[in-house]
Amino acid sequence: TTELSITQKLKEKGFTPQKIIASEVNENSVLREITTGFSRNPYFSKSFVYPLKTISVVGAFGNIRKNGNVSDQHLGVDLDAKENTEVHAVNRGVVRLAQEFPSYGKTIVVDHGLGIFSLYLHLNEFKVSTGQHVSRGEVIALSGNTGYSLAPHLHFSIKISGASVDPLKFIETMQKITAL
C-alpha cells in the first residue's frame, strides 16, 4: 500500500482523491470497452519487447494507493522516463485509441490480437493515431507528465481478454516461450 499523493501543482489543476477515482472509473469504462473486443488472429509473430530502452520501475504492479477512505489499485507499472523519452510499441498491432483523459493523460492502446492489448499512459506526444498499424519497436509516443502524474514517467499496462497482468512479467514470459 502506498499513498495516493496530491502535489500542490495537481491541487491547482483541480485534482482531489475523489475526483481522481471518479475520473478513473469513467476512463476505465472506455478502456474496458476497447479491450474486450479483439481480433482472433495475432498481429504479431515475434516475442514482445520493452516499451523503453531502459527499464527502471518506479511504481510496482498491483500496489494499492490510498488517501483517507479513497483507494485505487495500480494495474500497470510506472517506468522511469524523462519527459519526451521515446516510447516503443511492444509488438505489432493496431492502435485502438490515442486520446487524452483527465487522470490517465495522453493514452495509447494497441491491440496485438488474441485479446492482448498494451496501454501507455501519461504521454506527452502521440506519434501514431487511432486505426494505424504499428510495428514492433516503432516509436508511438513521447513520455510525459499528463493527467494525474507526480513526475514524468511511463505508465505501462498489458491486458489479456480484459484482465490486467504484470506487463514486465508478461514480456519476460513471452520472450522465454519464443526462445524455446
mmCIF file with all atom_site columns, N, CA, C and O in Angstrom, residues 48-79:
data_model
loop_
_atom_site.group_PDB
_atom_site.id
_atom_site.type_symbol
_atom_site.label_atom_id
_atom_site.label_alt_id
_atom_site.label_comp_id
_atom_site.label_asym_id
_atom_site.label_entity_id
_atom_site.label_seq_id
_atom_site.pdbx_PDB_ins_code
_atom_site.Cartn_x
_atom_site.Cartn_y
_atom_site.Cartn_z
_atom_site.occupancy
_atom_site.B_iso_or_equiv
_atom_site.pdbx_formal_charge
_atom_site.auth_seq_id
_atom_site.auth_comp_id
_atom_site.auth_asym_id
_atom_site.auth_atom_id
_atom_site.pdbx_PDB_model_num
ATOM 1   N N  . PHE A 1 48 ? 7.595   -10.211 -27.565 1.00 0.00 ? 48 PHE A N  1
ATOM 2   C CA . PHE A 1 48 ? 7.337   -8.830  -27.177 1.00 0.00 ? 48 PHE A CA 1
ATOM 3   C C  . PHE A 1 48 ? 8.629   -8.190  -26.684 1.00 0.00 ? 48 PHE A C  1
ATOM 4   O O  . PHE A 1 48 ? 9.505   -8.872  -26.152 1.00 0.00 ? 48 PHE A O  1
ATOM 5   N N  . VAL A 1 49 ? 8.738   -6.875  -26.865 1.00 0.00 ? 49 VAL A N  1
ATOM 6   C CA . VAL A 1 49 ? 9.898   -6.114  -26.406 1.00 0.00 ? 49 VAL A CA 1
ATOM 7   C C  . VAL A 1 49 ? 9.428   -5.076  -25.388 1.00 0.00 ? 49 VAL A C  1
ATOM 8   O O  . VAL A 1 49 ? 8.227   -4.814  -25.257 1.00 0.00 ? 49 VAL A O  1
ATOM 9   N N  . TYR A 1 50 ? 10.363  -4.484  -24.688 1.00 0.00 ? 50 TYR A N  1
ATOM 10  C CA . TYR A 1 50 ? 10.023  -3.469  -23.694 1.00 0.00 ? 50 TYR A CA 1
ATOM 11  C C  . TYR A 1 50 ? 9.710   -2.131  -24.367 1.00 0.00 ? 50 TYR A C  1
ATOM 12  O O  . TYR A 1 50 ? 10.242  -1.827  -25.430 1.00 0.00 ? 50 TYR A O  1
ATOM 13  N N  . PRO A 1 51 ? 8.866   -1.310  -23.737 1.00 0.00 ? 51 PRO A N  1
ATOM 14  C CA . PRO A 1 51 ? 8.456   -0.044  -24.353 1.00 0.00 ? 51 PRO A CA 1
ATOM 15  C C  . PRO A 1 51 ? 9.507   1.066   -24.270 1.00 0.00 ? 51 PRO A C  1
ATOM 16  O O  . PRO A 1 51 ? 9.389   2.070   -24.963 1.00 0.00 ? 51 PRO A O  1
ATOM 17  N N  . LEU A 1 52 ? 10.497  0.886   -23.419 1.00 0.00 ? 52 LEU A N  1
ATOM 18  C CA . LEU A 1 52 ? 11.571  1.864   -23.262 1.00 0.00 ? 52 LEU A CA 1
ATOM 19  C C  . LEU A 1 52 ? 12.913  1.168   -23.401 1.00 0.00 ? 52 LEU A C  1
ATOM 20  O O  . LEU A 1 52 ? 13.027  -0.028  -23.101 1.00 0.00 ? 52 LEU A O  1
ATOM 21  N N  . LYS A 1 53 ? 13.926  1.909   -23.804 1.00 0.00 ? 53 LYS A N  1
ATOM 22  C CA . LYS A 1 53 ? 15.266  1.319   -23.936 1.00 0.00 ? 53 LYS A CA 1
ATOM 23  C C  . LYS A 1 53 ? 15.814  0.907   -22.578 1.00 0.00 ? 53 LYS A C  1
ATOM 24  O O  . LYS A 1 53 ? 16.496  -0.097  -22.460 1.00 0.00 ? 53 LYS A O  1
ATOM 25  N N  . THR A 1 54 ? 15.526  1.686   -21.552 1.00 0.00 ? 54 THR A N  1
ATOM 26  C CA . THR A 1 54 ? 15.978  1.390   -20.190 1.00 0.00 ? 54 THR A CA 1
ATOM 27  C C  . THR A 1 54 ? 14.754  1.193   -19.307 1.00 0.00 ? 54 THR A C  1
ATOM 28  O O  . THR A 1 54 ? 13.870  2.050   -19.266 1.00 0.00 ? 54 THR A O  1
ATOM 29  N N  . ILE A 1 55 ? 14.717  0.062   -18.606 1.00 0.00 ? 55 ILE A N  1
ATOM 30  C CA . ILE A 1 55 ? 13.578  -0.254  -17.739 1.00 0.00 ? 55 ILE A CA 1
ATOM 31  C C  . ILE A 1 55 ? 13.989  -0.087  -16.276 1.00 0.00 ? 55 ILE A C  1
ATOM 32  O O  . ILE A 1 55 ? 14.858  -0.793  -15.777 1.00 0.00 ? 55 ILE A O  1
ATOM 33  N N  . SER A 1 56 ? 13.354  0.886   -15.626 1.00 0.00 ? 56 SER A N  1
ATOM 34  C CA . SER A 1 56 ? 13.565  1.139   -14.207 1.00 0.00 ? 56 SER A CA 1
ATOM 35  C C  . SER A 1 56 ? 12.194  1.397   -13.584 1.00 0.00 ? 56 SER A C  1
ATOM 36  O O  . SER A 1 56 ? 11.550  2.415   -13.881 1.00 0.00 ? 56 SER A O  1
ATOM 37  N N  . VAL A 1 57 ? 11.750  0.473   -12.743 1.00 0.00 ? 57 VAL A N  1
ATOM 38  C CA . VAL A 1 57 ? 10.405  0.552   -12.153 1.00 0.00 ? 57 VAL A CA 1
ATOM 39  C C  . VAL A 1 57 ? 10.396  1.565   -11.011 1.00 0.00 ? 57 VAL A C  1
ATOM 40  O O  . VAL A 1 57 ? 11.204  1.486   -10.095 1.00 0.00 ? 57 VAL A O  1
ATOM 41  N N  . VAL A 1 58 ? 9.460   2.521   -11.088 1.00 0.00 ? 58 VAL A N  1
ATOM 42  C CA . VAL A 1 58 ? 9.283   3.499   -10.015 1.00 0.00 ? 58 VAL A CA 1
ATOM 43  C C  . VAL A 1 58 ? 7.905   3.372   -9.361  1.00 0.00 ? 58 VAL A C  1
ATOM 44  O O  . VAL A 1 58 ? 7.626   4.059   -8.392  1.00 0.00 ? 58 VAL A O  1
ATOM 45  N N  . GLY A 1 59 ? 7.067   2.488   -9.897  1.00 0.00 ? 59 GLY A N  1
ATOM 46  C CA . GLY A 1 59 ? 5.745   2.211   -9.329  1.00 0.00 ? 59 GLY A CA 1
ATOM 47  C C  . GLY A 1 59 ? 5.361   0.791   -9.696  1.00 0.00 ? 59 GLY A C  1
ATOM 48  O O  . GLY A 1 59 ? 5.177   0.469   -10.868 1.00 0.00 ? 59 GLY A O  1
ATOM 49  N N  . ALA A 1 60 ? 5.270   -0.077  -8.703  1.00 0.00 ? 60 ALA A N  1
ATOM 50  C CA . ALA A 1 60 ? 5.080   -1.505  -8.940  1.00 0.00 ? 60 ALA A CA 1
ATOM 51  C C  . ALA A 1 60 ? 3.649   -1.850  -9.348  1.00 0.00 ? 60 ALA A C  1
ATOM 52  O O  . ALA A 1 60 ? 2.700   -1.128  -9.037  1.00 0.00 ? 60 ALA A O  1
ATOM 53  N N  . PHE A 1 61 ? 3.502   -2.977  -10.028 1.00 0.00 ? 61 PHE A N  1
ATOM 54  C CA . PHE A 1 61 ? 2.202   -3.515  -10.420 1.00 0.00 ? 61 PHE A CA 1
ATOM 55  C C  . PHE A 1 61 ? 1.466   -4.014  -9.178  1.00 0.00 ? 61 PHE A C  1
ATOM 56  O O  . PHE A 1 61 ? 2.045   -4.676  -8.318  1.00 0.00 ? 61 PHE A O  1
ATOM 57  N N  . GLY A 1 62 ? 0.177   -3.686  -9.101  1.00 0.00 ? 62 GLY A N  1
ATOM 58  C CA . GLY A 1 62 ? -0.682  -4.237  -8.055  1.00 0.00 ? 62 GLY A CA 1
ATOM 59  C C  . GLY A 1 62 ? -0.744  -3.458  -6.766  1.00 0.00 ? 62 GLY A C  1
ATOM 60  O O  . GLY A 1 62 ? -1.545  -3.800  -5.890  1.00 0.00 ? 62 GLY A O  1
ATOM 61  N N  . ASN A 1 63 ? 0.083   -2.421  -6.599  1.00 0.00 ? 63 ASN A N  1
ATOM 62  C CA . ASN A 1 63 ? 0.031   -1.627  -5.374  1.00 0.00 ? 63 ASN A CA 1
ATOM 63  C C  . ASN A 1 63 ? -1.361  -1.043  -5.167  1.00 0.00 ? 63 ASN A C  1
ATOM 64  O O  . ASN A 1 63 ? -2.049  -0.712  -6.123  1.00 0.00 ? 63 ASN A O  1
ATOM 65  N N  . ILE A 1 64 ? -1.744  -0.906  -3.904  1.00 0.00 ? 64 ILE A N  1
ATOM 66  C CA . ILE A 1 64 ? -2.962  -0.193  -3.540  1.00 0.00 ? 64 ILE A CA 1
ATOM 67  C C  . ILE A 1 64 ? -2.534  1.214   -3.148  1.00 0.00 ? 64 ILE A C  1
ATOM 68  O O  . ILE A 1 64 ? -1.671  1.389   -2.294  1.00 0.00 ? 64 ILE A O  1
ATOM 69  N N  . ARG A 1 65 ? -3.131  2.200   -3.807  1.00 0.00 ? 65 ARG A N  1
ATOM 70  C CA . ARG A 1 65 ? -2.845  3.605   -3.483  1.00 0.00 ? 65 ARG A CA 1
ATOM 71  C C  . ARG A 1 65 ? -4.021  4.139   -2.692  1.00 0.00 ? 65 ARG A C  1
ATOM 72  O O  . ARG A 1 65 ? -5.164  4.024   -3.128  1.00 0.00 ? 65 ARG A O  1
ATOM 73  N N  . LYS A 1 66 ? -3.726  4.732   -1.537  1.00 0.00 ? 66 LYS A N  1
ATOM 74  C CA . LYS A 1 66 ? -4.786  5.100   -0.601  1.00 0.00 ? 66 LYS A CA 1
ATOM 75  C C  . LYS A 1 66 ? -4.590  6.529   -0.104  1.00 0.00 ? 66 LYS A C  1
ATOM 76  O O  . LYS A 1 66 ? -3.469  6.975   0.107   1.00 0.00 ? 66 LYS A O  1
ATOM 77  N N  . ASN A 1 67 ? -5.722  7.232   0.075   1.00 0.00 ? 67 ASN A N  1
ATOM 78  C CA . ASN A 1 67 ? -5.729  8.569   0.664   1.00 0.00 ? 67 ASN A CA 1
ATOM 79  C C  . ASN A 1 67 ? -7.022  8.669   1.455   1.00 0.00 ? 67 ASN A C  1
ATOM 80  O O  . ASN A 1 67 ? -8.100  8.772   0.867   1.00 0.00 ? 67 ASN A O  1
ATOM 81  N N  . GLY A 1 68 ? -6.916  8.601   2.781   1.00 0.00 ? 68 GLY A N  1
ATOM 82  C CA . GLY A 1 68 ? -8.117  8.583   3.627   1.00 0.00 ? 68 GLY A CA 1
ATOM 83  C C  . GLY A 1 68 ? -8.916  7.330   3.334   1.00 0.00 ? 68 GLY A C  1
ATOM 84  O O  . GLY A 1 68 ? -8.386  6.223   3.361   1.00 0.00 ? 68 GLY A O  1
ATOM 85  N N  . ASN A 1 69 ? -10.190 7.500   2.999   1.00 0.00 ? 69 ASN A N  1
ATOM 86  C CA . ASN A 1 69 ? -11.027 6.332   2.698   1.00 0.00 ? 69 ASN A CA 1
ATOM 87  C C  . ASN A 1 69 ? -11.106 6.055   1.194   1.00 0.00 ? 69 ASN A C  1
ATOM 88  O O  . ASN A 1 69 ? -11.914 5.249   0.754   1.00 0.00 ? 69 ASN A O  1
ATOM 89  N N  . VAL A 1 70 ? -10.278 6.726   0.393   1.00 0.00 ? 70 VAL A N  1
ATOM 90  C CA . VAL A 1 70 ? -10.250 6.543   -1.057  1.00 0.00 ? 70 VAL A CA 1
ATOM 91  C C  . VAL A 1 70 ? -9.051  5.677   -1.416  1.00 0.00 ? 70 VAL A C  1
ATOM 92  O O  . VAL A 1 70 ? -7.931  5.932   -0.964  1.00 0.00 ? 70 VAL A O  1
ATOM 93  N N  . SER A 1 71 ? -9.298  4.621   -2.200  1.00 0.00 ? 71 SER A N  1
ATOM 94  C CA . SER A 1 71 ? -8.183  3.770   -2.614  1.00 0.00 ? 71 SER A CA 1
ATOM 95  C C  . SER A 1 71 ? -8.347  3.339   -4.067  1.00 0.00 ? 71 SER A C  1
ATOM 96  O O  . SER A 1 71 ? -9.444  3.370   -4.623  1.00 0.00 ? 71 SER A O  1
ATOM 97  N N  . ASP A 1 72 ? -7.227  2.926   -4.648  1.00 0.00 ? 72 ASP A N  1
ATOM 98  C CA . ASP A 1 72 ? -7.173  2.574   -6.057  1.00 0.00 ? 72 ASP A CA 1
ATOM 99  C C  . ASP A 1 72 ? -6.050  1.563   -6.240  1.00 0.00 ? 72 ASP A C  1
ATOM 100 O O  . ASP A 1 72 ? -4.996  1.696   -5.626  1.00 0.00 ? 72 ASP A O  1
ATOM 101 N N  . GLN A 1 73 ? -6.282  0.555   -7.074  1.00 0.00 ? 73 GLN A N  1
ATOM 102 C CA . GLN A 1 73 ? -5.227  -0.420  -7.341  1.00 0.00 ? 73 GLN A CA 1
ATOM 103 C C  . GLN A 1 73 ? -4.488  -0.036  -8.618  1.00 0.00 ? 73 GLN A C  1
ATOM 104 O O  . GLN A 1 73 ? -5.102  0.299   -9.627  1.00 0.00 ? 73 GLN A O  1
ATOM 105 N N  . HIS A 1 74 ? -3.171  -0.106  -8.565  1.00 0.00 ? 74 HIS A N  1
ATOM 106 C CA . HIS A 1 74 ? -2.299  0.253   -9.687  1.00 0.00 ? 74 HIS A CA 1
ATOM 107 C C  . HIS A 1 74 ? -2.124  -0.976  -10.575 1.00 0.00 ? 74 HIS A C  1
ATOM 108 O O  . HIS A 1 74 ? -1.391  -1.897  -10.232 1.00 0.00 ? 74 HIS A O  1
ATOM 109 N N  . LEU A 1 75 ? -2.802  -0.994  -11.728 1.00 0.00 ? 75 LEU A N  1
ATOM 110 C CA . LEU A 1 75 ? -2.821  -2.172  -12.590 1.00 0.00 ? 75 LEU A CA 1
ATOM 111 C C  . LEU A 1 75 ? -1.879  -2.036  -13.784 1.00 0.00 ? 75 LEU A C  1
ATOM 112 O O  . LEU A 1 75 ? -2.209  -2.416  -14.901 1.00 0.00 ? 75 LEU A O  1
ATOM 113 N N  . GLY A 1 76 ? -0.725  -1.499  -13.522 1.00 0.00 ? 76 GLY A N  1
ATOM 114 C CA . GLY A 1 76 ? 0.343   -1.371  -14.503 1.00 0.00 ? 76 GLY A CA 1
ATOM 115 C C  . GLY A 1 76 ? 1.629   -1.131  -13.741 1.00 0.00 ? 76 GLY A C  1
ATOM 116 O O  . GLY A 1 76 ? 1.652   -1.241  -12.518 1.00 0.00 ? 76 GLY A O  1
ATOM 117 N N  . VAL A 1 77 ? 2.684   -0.821  -14.466 1.00 0.00 ? 77 VAL A N  1
ATOM 118 C CA . VAL A 1 77 ? 3.931   -0.423  -13.823 1.00 0.00 ? 77 VAL A CA 1
ATOM 119 C C  . VAL A 1 77 ? 4.268   0.984   -14.271 1.00 0.00 ? 77 VAL A C  1
ATOM 120 O O  . VAL A 1 77 ? 3.994   1.367   -15.410 1.00 0.00 ? 77 VAL A O  1
ATOM 121 N N  . ASP A 1 78 ? 4.840   1.738   -13.368 1.00 0.00 ? 78 ASP A N  1
ATOM 122 C CA . ASP A 1 78 ? 5.362   3.053   -13.717 1.00 0.00 ? 78 ASP A CA 1
ATOM 123 C C  . ASP A 1 78 ? 6.852   2.891   -13.975 1.00 0.00 ? 78 ASP A C  1
ATOM 124 O O  . ASP A 1 78 ? 7.581   2.354   -13.136 1.00 0.00 ? 78 ASP A O  1
ATOM 125 N N  . LEU A 1 79 ? 7.273   3.333   -15.158 1.00 0.00 ? 79 LEU A N  1
ATOM 126 C CA . LEU A 1 79 ? 8.667   3.218   -15.561 1.00 0.00 ? 79 LEU A CA 1
ATOM 127 C C  . LEU A 1 79 ? 9.288   4.607   -15.614 1.00 0.00 ? 79 LEU A C  1
ATOM 128 O O  . LEU A 1 79 ? 8.691   5.546   -16.163 1.00 0.00 ? 79 LEU A O  1
#
